Coordinates of C-alpha atoms in Angstrom, one line a residue:
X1 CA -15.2 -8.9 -28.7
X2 CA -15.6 -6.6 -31.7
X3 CA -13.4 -3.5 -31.3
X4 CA -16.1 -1.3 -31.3
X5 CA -17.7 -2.9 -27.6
X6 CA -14.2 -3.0 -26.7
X7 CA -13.9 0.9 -26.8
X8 CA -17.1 2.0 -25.2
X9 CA -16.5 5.1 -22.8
X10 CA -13.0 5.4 -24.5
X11 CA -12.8 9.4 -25.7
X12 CA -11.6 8.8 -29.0
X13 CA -9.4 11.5 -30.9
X14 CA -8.6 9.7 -34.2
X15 CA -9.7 5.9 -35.1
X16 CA -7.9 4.2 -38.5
X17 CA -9.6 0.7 -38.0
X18 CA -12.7 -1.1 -38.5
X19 CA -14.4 -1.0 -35.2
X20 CA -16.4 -4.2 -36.6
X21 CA -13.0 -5.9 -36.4
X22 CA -12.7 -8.8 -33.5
X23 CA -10.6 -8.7 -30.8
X24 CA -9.2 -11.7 -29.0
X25 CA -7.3 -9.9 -26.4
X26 CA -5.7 -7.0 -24.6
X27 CA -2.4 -6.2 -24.0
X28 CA 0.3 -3.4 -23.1
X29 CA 3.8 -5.1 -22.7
X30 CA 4.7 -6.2 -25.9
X31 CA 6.8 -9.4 -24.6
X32 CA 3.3 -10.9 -23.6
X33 CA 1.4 -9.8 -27.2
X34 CA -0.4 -12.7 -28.7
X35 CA -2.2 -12.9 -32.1
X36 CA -5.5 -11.1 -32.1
X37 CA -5.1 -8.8 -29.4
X38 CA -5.0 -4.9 -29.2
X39 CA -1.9 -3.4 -28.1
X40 CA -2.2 -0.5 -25.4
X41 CA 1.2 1.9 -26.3
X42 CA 0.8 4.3 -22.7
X43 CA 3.8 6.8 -22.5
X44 CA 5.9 5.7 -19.5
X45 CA 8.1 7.4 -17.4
X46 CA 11.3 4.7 -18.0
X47 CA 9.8 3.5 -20.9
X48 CA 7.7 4.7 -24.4
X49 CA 5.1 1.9 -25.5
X50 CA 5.0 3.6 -28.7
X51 CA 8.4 2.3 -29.6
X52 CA 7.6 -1.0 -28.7
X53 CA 4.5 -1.2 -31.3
X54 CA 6.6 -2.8 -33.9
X55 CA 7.7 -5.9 -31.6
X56 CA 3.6 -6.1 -30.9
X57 CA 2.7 -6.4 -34.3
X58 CA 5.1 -9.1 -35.2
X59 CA 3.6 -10.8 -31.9
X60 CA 0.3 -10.7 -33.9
X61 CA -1.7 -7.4 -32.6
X62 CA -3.9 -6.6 -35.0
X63 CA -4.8 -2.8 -33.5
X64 CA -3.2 0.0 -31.8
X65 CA -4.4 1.9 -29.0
X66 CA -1.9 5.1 -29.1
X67 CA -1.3 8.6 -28.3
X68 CA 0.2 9.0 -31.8
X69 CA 0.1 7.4 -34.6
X70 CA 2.2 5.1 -35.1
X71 CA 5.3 4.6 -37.6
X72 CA 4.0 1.2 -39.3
X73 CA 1.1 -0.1 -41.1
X74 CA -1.2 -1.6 -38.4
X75 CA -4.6 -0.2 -37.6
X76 CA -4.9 2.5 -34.7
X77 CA -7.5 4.5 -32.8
X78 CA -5.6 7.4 -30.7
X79 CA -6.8 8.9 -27.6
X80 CA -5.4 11.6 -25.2
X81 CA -4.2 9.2 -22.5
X82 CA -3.9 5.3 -23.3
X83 CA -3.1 4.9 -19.7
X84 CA -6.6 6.1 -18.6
X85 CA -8.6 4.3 -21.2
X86 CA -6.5 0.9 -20.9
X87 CA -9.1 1.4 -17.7
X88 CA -12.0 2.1 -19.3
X89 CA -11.5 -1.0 -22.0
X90 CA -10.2 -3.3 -19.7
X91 CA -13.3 -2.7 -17.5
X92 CA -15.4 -3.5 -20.6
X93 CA -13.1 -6.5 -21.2
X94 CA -13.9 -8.1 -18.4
X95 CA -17.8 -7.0 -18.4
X96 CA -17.6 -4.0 -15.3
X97 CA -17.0 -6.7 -11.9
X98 CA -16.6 -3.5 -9.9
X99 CA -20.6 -2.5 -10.3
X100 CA -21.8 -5.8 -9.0
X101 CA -19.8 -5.4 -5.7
X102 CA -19.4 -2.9 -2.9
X103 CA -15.8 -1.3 -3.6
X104 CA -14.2 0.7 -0.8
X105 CA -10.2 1.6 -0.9
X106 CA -7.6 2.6 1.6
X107 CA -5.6 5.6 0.4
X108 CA -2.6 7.3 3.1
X109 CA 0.8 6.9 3.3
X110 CA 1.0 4.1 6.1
X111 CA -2.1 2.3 8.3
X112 CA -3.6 1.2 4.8
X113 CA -3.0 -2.5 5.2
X114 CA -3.8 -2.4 8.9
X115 CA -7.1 -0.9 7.6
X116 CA -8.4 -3.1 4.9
X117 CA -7.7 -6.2 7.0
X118 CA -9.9 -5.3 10.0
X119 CA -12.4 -3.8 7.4
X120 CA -12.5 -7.0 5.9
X121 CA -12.8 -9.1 9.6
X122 CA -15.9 -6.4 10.2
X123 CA -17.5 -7.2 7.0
X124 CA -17.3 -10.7 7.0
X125 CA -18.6 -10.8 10.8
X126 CA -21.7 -8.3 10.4
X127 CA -23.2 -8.5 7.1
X128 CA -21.7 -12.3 6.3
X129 CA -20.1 -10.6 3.1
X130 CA -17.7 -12.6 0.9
X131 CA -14.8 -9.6 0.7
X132 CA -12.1 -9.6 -1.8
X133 CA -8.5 -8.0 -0.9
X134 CA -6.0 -6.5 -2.7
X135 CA -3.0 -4.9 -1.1
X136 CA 0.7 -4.6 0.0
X137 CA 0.6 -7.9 1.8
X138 CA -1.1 -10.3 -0.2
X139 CA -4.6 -10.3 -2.6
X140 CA -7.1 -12.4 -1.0
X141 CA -10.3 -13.6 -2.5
X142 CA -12.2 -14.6 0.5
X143 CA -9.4 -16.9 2.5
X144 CA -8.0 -18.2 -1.0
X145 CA -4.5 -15.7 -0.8
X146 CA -2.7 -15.0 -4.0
X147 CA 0.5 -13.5 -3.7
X148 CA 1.0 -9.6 -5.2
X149 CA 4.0 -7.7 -6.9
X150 CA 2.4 -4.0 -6.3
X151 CA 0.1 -2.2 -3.6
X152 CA -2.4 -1.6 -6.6
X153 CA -2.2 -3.8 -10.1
X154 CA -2.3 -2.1 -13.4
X155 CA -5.7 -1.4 -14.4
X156 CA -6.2 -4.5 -16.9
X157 CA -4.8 -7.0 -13.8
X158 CA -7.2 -5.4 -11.4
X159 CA -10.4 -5.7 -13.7
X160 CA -9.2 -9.2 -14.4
X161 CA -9.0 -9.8 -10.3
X162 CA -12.2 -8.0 -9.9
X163 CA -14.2 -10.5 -12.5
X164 CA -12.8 -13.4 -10.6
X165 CA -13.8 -12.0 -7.4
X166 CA -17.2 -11.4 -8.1
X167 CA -17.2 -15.3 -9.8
X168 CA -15.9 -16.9 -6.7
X169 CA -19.0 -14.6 -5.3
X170 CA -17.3 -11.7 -3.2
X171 CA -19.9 -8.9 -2.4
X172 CA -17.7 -6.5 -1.4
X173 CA -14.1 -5.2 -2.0
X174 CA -11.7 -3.9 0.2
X175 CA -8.3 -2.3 -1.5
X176 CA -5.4 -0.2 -0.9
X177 CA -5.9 2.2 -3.9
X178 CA -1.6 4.1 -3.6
X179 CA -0.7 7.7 -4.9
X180 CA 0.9 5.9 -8.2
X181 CA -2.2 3.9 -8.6
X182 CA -4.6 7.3 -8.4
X183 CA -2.0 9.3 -10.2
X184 CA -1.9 6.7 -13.2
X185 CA -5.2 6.1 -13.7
X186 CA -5.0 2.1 -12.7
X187 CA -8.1 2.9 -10.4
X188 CA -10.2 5.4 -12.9
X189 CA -13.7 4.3 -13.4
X190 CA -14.3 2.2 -10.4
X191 CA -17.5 3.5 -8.8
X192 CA -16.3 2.9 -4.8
X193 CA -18.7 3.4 -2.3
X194 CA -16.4 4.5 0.3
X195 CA -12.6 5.8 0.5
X196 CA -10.9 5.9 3.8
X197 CA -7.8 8.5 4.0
X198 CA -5.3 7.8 7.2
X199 CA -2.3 10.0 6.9
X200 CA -0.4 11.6 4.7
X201 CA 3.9 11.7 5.7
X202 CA 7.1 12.0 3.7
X203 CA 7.0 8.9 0.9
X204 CA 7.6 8.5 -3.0
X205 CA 9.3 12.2 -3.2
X206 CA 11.2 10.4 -5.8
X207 CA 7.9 10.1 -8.0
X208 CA 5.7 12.9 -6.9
X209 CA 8.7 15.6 -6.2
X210 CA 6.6 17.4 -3.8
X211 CA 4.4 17.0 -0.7
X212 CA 1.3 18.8 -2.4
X213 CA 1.9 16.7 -5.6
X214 CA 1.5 13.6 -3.4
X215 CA -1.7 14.8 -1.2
X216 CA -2.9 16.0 -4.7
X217 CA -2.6 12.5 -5.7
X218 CA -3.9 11.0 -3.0
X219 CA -7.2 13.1 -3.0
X220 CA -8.3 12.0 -6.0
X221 CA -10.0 8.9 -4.4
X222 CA -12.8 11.9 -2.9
X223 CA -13.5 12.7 -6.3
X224 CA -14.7 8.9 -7.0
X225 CA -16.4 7.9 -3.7
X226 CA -19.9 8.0 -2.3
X227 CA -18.5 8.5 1.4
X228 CA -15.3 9.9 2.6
X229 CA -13.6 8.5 5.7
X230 CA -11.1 11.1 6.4
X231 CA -8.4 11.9 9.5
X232 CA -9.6 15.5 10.5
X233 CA -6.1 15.5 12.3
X234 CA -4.1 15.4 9.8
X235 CA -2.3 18.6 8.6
X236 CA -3.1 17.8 5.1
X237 CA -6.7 17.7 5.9
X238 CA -7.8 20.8 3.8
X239 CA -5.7 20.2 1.0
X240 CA -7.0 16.7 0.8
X241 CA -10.8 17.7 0.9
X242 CA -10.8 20.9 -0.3
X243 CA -12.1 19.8 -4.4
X244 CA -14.1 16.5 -2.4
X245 CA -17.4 15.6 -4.7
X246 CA -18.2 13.2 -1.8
X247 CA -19.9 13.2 1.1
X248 CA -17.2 13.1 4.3
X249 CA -17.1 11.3 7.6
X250 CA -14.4 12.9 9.6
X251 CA -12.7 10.7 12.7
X252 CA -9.9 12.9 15.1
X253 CA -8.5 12.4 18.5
X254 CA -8.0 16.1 18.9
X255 CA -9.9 17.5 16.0
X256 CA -13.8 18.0 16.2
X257 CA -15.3 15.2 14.1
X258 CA -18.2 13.1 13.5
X259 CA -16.5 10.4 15.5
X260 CA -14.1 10.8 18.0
X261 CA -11.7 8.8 20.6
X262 CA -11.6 10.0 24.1
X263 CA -9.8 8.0 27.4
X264 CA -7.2 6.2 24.9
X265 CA -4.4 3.6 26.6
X266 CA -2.1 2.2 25.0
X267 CA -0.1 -1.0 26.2
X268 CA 2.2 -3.9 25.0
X269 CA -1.1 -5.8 24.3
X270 CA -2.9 -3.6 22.1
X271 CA -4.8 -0.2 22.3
X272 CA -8.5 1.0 24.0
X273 CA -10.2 4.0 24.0
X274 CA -14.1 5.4 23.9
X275 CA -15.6 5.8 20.3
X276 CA -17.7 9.0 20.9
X277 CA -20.2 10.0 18.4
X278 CA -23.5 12.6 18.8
X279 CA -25.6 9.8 20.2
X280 CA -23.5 8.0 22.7
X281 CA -19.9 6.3 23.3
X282 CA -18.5 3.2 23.0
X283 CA -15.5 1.0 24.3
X284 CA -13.5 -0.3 21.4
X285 CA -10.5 -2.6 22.3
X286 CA -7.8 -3.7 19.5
X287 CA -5.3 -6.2 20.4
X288 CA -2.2 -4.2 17.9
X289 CA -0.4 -1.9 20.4
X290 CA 0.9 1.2 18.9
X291 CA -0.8 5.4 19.1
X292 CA -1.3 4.8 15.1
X293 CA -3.7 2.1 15.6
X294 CA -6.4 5.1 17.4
X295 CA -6.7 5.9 13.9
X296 CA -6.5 3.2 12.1
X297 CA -9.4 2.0 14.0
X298 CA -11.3 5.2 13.6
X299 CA -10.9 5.1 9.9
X300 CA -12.2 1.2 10.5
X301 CA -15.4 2.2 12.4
X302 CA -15.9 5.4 10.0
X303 CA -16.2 3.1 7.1
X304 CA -17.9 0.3 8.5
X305 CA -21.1 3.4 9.9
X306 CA -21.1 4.2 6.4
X307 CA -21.7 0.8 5.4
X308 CA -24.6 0.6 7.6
X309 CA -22.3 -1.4 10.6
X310 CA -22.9 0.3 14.0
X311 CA -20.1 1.4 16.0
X312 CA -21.3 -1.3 18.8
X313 CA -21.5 -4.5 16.5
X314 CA -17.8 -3.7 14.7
X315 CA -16.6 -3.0 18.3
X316 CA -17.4 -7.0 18.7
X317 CA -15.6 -7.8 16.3
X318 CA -12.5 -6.2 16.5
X319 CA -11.7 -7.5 20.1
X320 CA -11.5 -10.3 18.2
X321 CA -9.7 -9.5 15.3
X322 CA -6.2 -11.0 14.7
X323 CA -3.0 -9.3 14.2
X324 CA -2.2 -8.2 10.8
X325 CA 1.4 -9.9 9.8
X326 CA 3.8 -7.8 9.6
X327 CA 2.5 -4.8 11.5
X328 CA 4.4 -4.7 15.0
X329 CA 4.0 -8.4 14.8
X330 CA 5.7 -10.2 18.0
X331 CA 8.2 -13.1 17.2
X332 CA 7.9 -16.0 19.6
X333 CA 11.5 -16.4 21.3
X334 CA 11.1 -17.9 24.6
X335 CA 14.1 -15.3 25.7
X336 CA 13.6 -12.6 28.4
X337 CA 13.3 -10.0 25.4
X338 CA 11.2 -9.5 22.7
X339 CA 11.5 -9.0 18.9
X340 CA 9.0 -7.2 16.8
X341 CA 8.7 -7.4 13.1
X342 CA 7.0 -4.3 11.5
X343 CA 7.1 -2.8 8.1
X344 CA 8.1 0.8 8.9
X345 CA 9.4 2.4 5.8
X346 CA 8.9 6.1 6.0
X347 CA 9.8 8.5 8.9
X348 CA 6.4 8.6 10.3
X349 CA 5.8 5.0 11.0
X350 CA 9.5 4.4 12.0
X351 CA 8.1 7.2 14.9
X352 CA 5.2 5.3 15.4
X353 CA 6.3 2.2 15.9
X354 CA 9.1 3.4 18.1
X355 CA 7.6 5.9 20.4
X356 CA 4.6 2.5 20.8
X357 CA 7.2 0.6 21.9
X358 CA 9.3 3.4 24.2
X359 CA 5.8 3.0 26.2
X360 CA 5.7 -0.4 27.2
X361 CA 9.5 -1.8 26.6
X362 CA 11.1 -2.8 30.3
X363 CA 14.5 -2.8 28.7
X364 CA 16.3 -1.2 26.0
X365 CA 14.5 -0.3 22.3
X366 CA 16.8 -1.4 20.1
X367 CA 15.7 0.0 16.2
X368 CA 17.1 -2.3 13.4
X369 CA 16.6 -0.8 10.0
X370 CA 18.2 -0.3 6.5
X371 CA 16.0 2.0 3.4
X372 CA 15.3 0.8 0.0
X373 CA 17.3 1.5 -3.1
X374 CA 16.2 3.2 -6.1
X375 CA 13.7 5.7 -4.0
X376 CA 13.7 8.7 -2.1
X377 CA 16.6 9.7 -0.6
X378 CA 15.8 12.3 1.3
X379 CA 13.6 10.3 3.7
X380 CA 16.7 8.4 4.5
X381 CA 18.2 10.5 7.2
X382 CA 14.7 11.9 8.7
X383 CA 14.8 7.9 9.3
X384 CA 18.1 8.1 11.1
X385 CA 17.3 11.2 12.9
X386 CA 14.0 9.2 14.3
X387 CA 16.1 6.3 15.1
X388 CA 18.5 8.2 17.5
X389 CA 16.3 9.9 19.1
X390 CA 13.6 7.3 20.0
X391 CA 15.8 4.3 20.6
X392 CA 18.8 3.3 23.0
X393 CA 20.5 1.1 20.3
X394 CA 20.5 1.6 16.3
X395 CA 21.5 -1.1 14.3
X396 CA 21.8 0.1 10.5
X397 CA 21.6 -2.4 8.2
X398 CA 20.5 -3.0 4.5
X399 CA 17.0 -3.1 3.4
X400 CA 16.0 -3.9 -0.6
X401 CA 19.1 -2.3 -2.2
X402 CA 17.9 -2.6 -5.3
X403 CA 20.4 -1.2 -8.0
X404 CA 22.0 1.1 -5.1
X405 CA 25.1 0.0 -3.3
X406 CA 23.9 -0.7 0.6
X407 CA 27.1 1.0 1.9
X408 CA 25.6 4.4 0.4
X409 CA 22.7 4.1 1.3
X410 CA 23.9 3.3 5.0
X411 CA 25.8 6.5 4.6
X412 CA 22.5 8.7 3.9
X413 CA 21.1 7.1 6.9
X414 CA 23.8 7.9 9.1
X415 CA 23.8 11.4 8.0
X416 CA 20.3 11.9 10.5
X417 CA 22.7 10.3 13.2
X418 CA 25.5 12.2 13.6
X419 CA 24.6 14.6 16.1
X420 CA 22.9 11.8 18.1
X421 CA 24.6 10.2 21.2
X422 CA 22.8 7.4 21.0
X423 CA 25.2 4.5 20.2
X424 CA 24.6 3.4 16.7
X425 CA 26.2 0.2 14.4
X426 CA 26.3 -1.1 11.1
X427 CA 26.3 -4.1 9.9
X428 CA 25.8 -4.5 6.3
X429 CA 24.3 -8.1 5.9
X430 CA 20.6 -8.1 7.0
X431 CA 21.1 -11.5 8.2
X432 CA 24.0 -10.9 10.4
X433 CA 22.7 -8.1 12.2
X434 CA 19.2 -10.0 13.1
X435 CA 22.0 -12.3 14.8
X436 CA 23.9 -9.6 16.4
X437 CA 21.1 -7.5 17.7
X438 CA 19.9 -10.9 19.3
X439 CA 23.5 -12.1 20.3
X440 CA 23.7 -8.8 22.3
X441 CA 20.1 -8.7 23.8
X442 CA 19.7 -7.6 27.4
X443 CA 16.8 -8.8 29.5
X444 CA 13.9 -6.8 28.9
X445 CA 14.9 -5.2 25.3
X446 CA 12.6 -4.6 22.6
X447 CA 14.0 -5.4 19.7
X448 CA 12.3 -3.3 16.6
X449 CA 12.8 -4.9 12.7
X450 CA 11.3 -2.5 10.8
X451 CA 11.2 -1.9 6.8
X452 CA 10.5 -5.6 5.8
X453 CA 7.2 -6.4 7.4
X454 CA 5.2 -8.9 6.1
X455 CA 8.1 -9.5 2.7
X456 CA 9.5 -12.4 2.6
X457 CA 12.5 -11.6 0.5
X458 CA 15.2 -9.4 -0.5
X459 CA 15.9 -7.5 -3.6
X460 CA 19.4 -7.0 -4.5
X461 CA 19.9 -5.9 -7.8
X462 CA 17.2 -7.0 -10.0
X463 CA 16.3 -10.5 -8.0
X464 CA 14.5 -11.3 -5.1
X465 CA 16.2 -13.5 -2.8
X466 CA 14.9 -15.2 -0.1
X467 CA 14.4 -13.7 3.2
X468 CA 11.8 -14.3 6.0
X469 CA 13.2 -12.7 9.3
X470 CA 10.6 -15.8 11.1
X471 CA 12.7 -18.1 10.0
X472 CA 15.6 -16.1 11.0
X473 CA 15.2 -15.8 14.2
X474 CA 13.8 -19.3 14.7
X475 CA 17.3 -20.5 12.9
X476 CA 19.2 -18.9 15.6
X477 CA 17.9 -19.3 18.4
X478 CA 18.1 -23.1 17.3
X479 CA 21.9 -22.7 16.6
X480 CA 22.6 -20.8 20.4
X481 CA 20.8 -23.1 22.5

């Protein structure tokens, strides 16, 4: 591709090179430059790609994309934000996928994965769409799953997953579009016909610093929709909305809104309640238990109207719908108690989950968790605060330690606990306290795993190491039969 097609759309400031000049690729980590290619230098927040030019060149780039100019002989085109138009270009790369399918995204702090999978059950049911997901769990293109290292790619990854999308013939998208994402321009450009908002709670202080940074972040997405799907509960609400370009489609269960749930239950098998809009009701059923999934399945139906899907047919469908893995996911034992795997990270969902289960458990709720390294602290005790209070045993254990030693981090989590009297141990090993938590199970007990979810490993340091907490439990309760 000649550098000129390349940089349609980019806003240039300052171009030294021959726009004429062929292009055989596009890159922005220097490590995976090859000859012909135009290196992207973005200004990074650990690193500077500017300094890494040098390495790029000998790797055979033959052009710059840069903020400023850079220090060697190599032809350059600057621009204001090389992060942004890394978008732009890598959309022109890979010839725009994202205008020859229907894009919707998930933004919120927790519910998003939830979300997109029973969007994508909905669509596949009603309108017999191919759907394409990309997400925390796993990317999907149709039921082909390819395994993911981040909630949302970097722009020129997602552009590249988008064109093979559309090639294996999806007609619709359905992604979880995070704060960073939004924030860092890896989703700028992509014309989505709907955004769905669920919540916004304590998360990645370490990268936005504040609360109204991260709703700021997050409402983004409502300047890049068609259709807003958005919790009118939420206390962030106004913030959120208040600079929307979109038209919005508000869901509550105590707000006013354009859809509504009335007469909800909630049980150990899943949740029901009356979808009320302006021209009638009607009975949804979802077989995830937990007061969370009310809105979750709001934001579901909300999208799924504005996708021309009425309420009725999606309600069909969703009695239907599996469990999402990972998301208070029940572990087969064959015991008189029950486990629960659930990916609980942040203080609101660790109160989710946990007040869900306080409402059907016969027995004890017994709350295993640990926090990962190398991000916000200060969630850490809110998490062990939560713990205490809506559980009858805590079992504090590690999580992804990261570069962090798990015994501190255990200590920030007990600091929440302390004025708790609810009996609380640690047990370092994530391993060994799955086995002790199941060792001393009472009949009846709910036992809650929460911060690994659908993962299948464990980072310590810099490496993942194996870790699915199926196989876990199946492994023990082989070994004390």
């Amino acid at each position: 591709m000649k550098l000129g097609d390349l940089l349609k759309g980019v806003i240039i400031e300052e171009c030294h090179a021959d726009l004429e000049m062929e292009i055989s690729g596009v890159s922005y980590d220097s490590r995976k430059t090859a000859c012909g290619d135009l290196f992207t230098a973005m200004t990074g927040y650990a690193t500077d790609g500017h300094d890494f030019i040098p390495m790029a060149a000998e790797k055979g780039a033959v052009c710059v994309l840069c903020e400023r100019a850079p220090e060697i002989n190599i032809p350059w085109v600057r621009v204001v934000s090389a992060r942004r138009e890394l978008a732009v270009l890598s959309a022109n790369w890979f010839a725009h996928p994202a205008e020859e399918m229907t894009m919707i995204g998930v933004t919120g702090t927790n519910g998003k994965t939830t979300t997109t999978y029973l969007l994508k059950n909905i669509l596949e049911a009603a309108v017999g769409a191919k759907v394409g997901l990309i997400g925390t769990n796993q990317n999907m293109i149709g039921e082909r799953v390819i395994e993911t290292e981040r909630t949302t790619p970097e722009s020129f990854e997602l552009q590249k997953l988008f064109r093979e999308m559309r090639t294996a013939g999806c007609t619709h998208v359905v992604m979880e579009v995070s704060s960073h994402a939004l924030f860092l321009d890896r989703v700028y450009g992509i014309p989505f016909e709907v955004g769905i908002f669920t919540n916004l709670t304590q998360d990645h202080l370490d990268f936005h610093k504040t609360m109204e940074q991260y709703c700021d972040a997050k409402a983004i997405l409502f300047r890049m929709c068609k259709t807003g799907v958005v919790n009118a509960d939420d206390p962030w609400y106004e913030r959120l909305t208040k600079d929307a370009t979109c038209r919005l489609l508000t869901y509550a269960e105590h707000a006013q809104a354009d859809l509504e749930a009335e007469n909800v239950h909630l049980g150990a098998s899943g949740i029901s309640f009356d979808a009320i809009q302006k021209n009638g009701k009607t009975a949804i059923s979802v077989g995830i238990p937990g007061g969370f999934m009310v809105y979750n399945t709001l934001g579901v139906l909300g999208a799924a109207m504005a996708l021309g899907v009425p309420v009725e047919e999606s309600a069909d469908i969703l009695r239907e719908s599996a469990r999402v893995k990972g998301r208070v996911e029940v572990v087969p034992t064959g015991t008189d108690y029950t486990m629960l795997i659930d990916y609980a990270h942040t203080p609101d969902a660790v109160e989710n989950v946990l007040k869900s289960v306080r409402g059907f458990a016969a027995g004890r709720v017994v709350a295993l968790f640990g926090c990962g390294g190398d991000r916000d602290k200060t969630k850490r005790p809110l998490m062990g605060a939560i713990a205490a209070e809506l559980s009858d045993l805590v079992i504090v254990t590690s999580d992804n330690p990261r570069t962090e030693e798990p015994g501190g981090i255990i200590q920030d989590i007990l600091a929440g606990m302390y004025q708790s009297q609810t009996p609380h141990i640690v047990v370092e090993n994530r391993v060994q306290a799955i086995h002790y938590a199941m060792d001393h199970a009472q009949k009846g007990d709910v036992i809650v795993l929460m911060g690994k979810g659908h993962e299948t490993y464990q980072i310590i340091g810099t490496e993942k190491h194996h870790l699915d907490e199926r196989e876990i439990i199946a492994e023990h309760l082989n070994e004390t039969k």
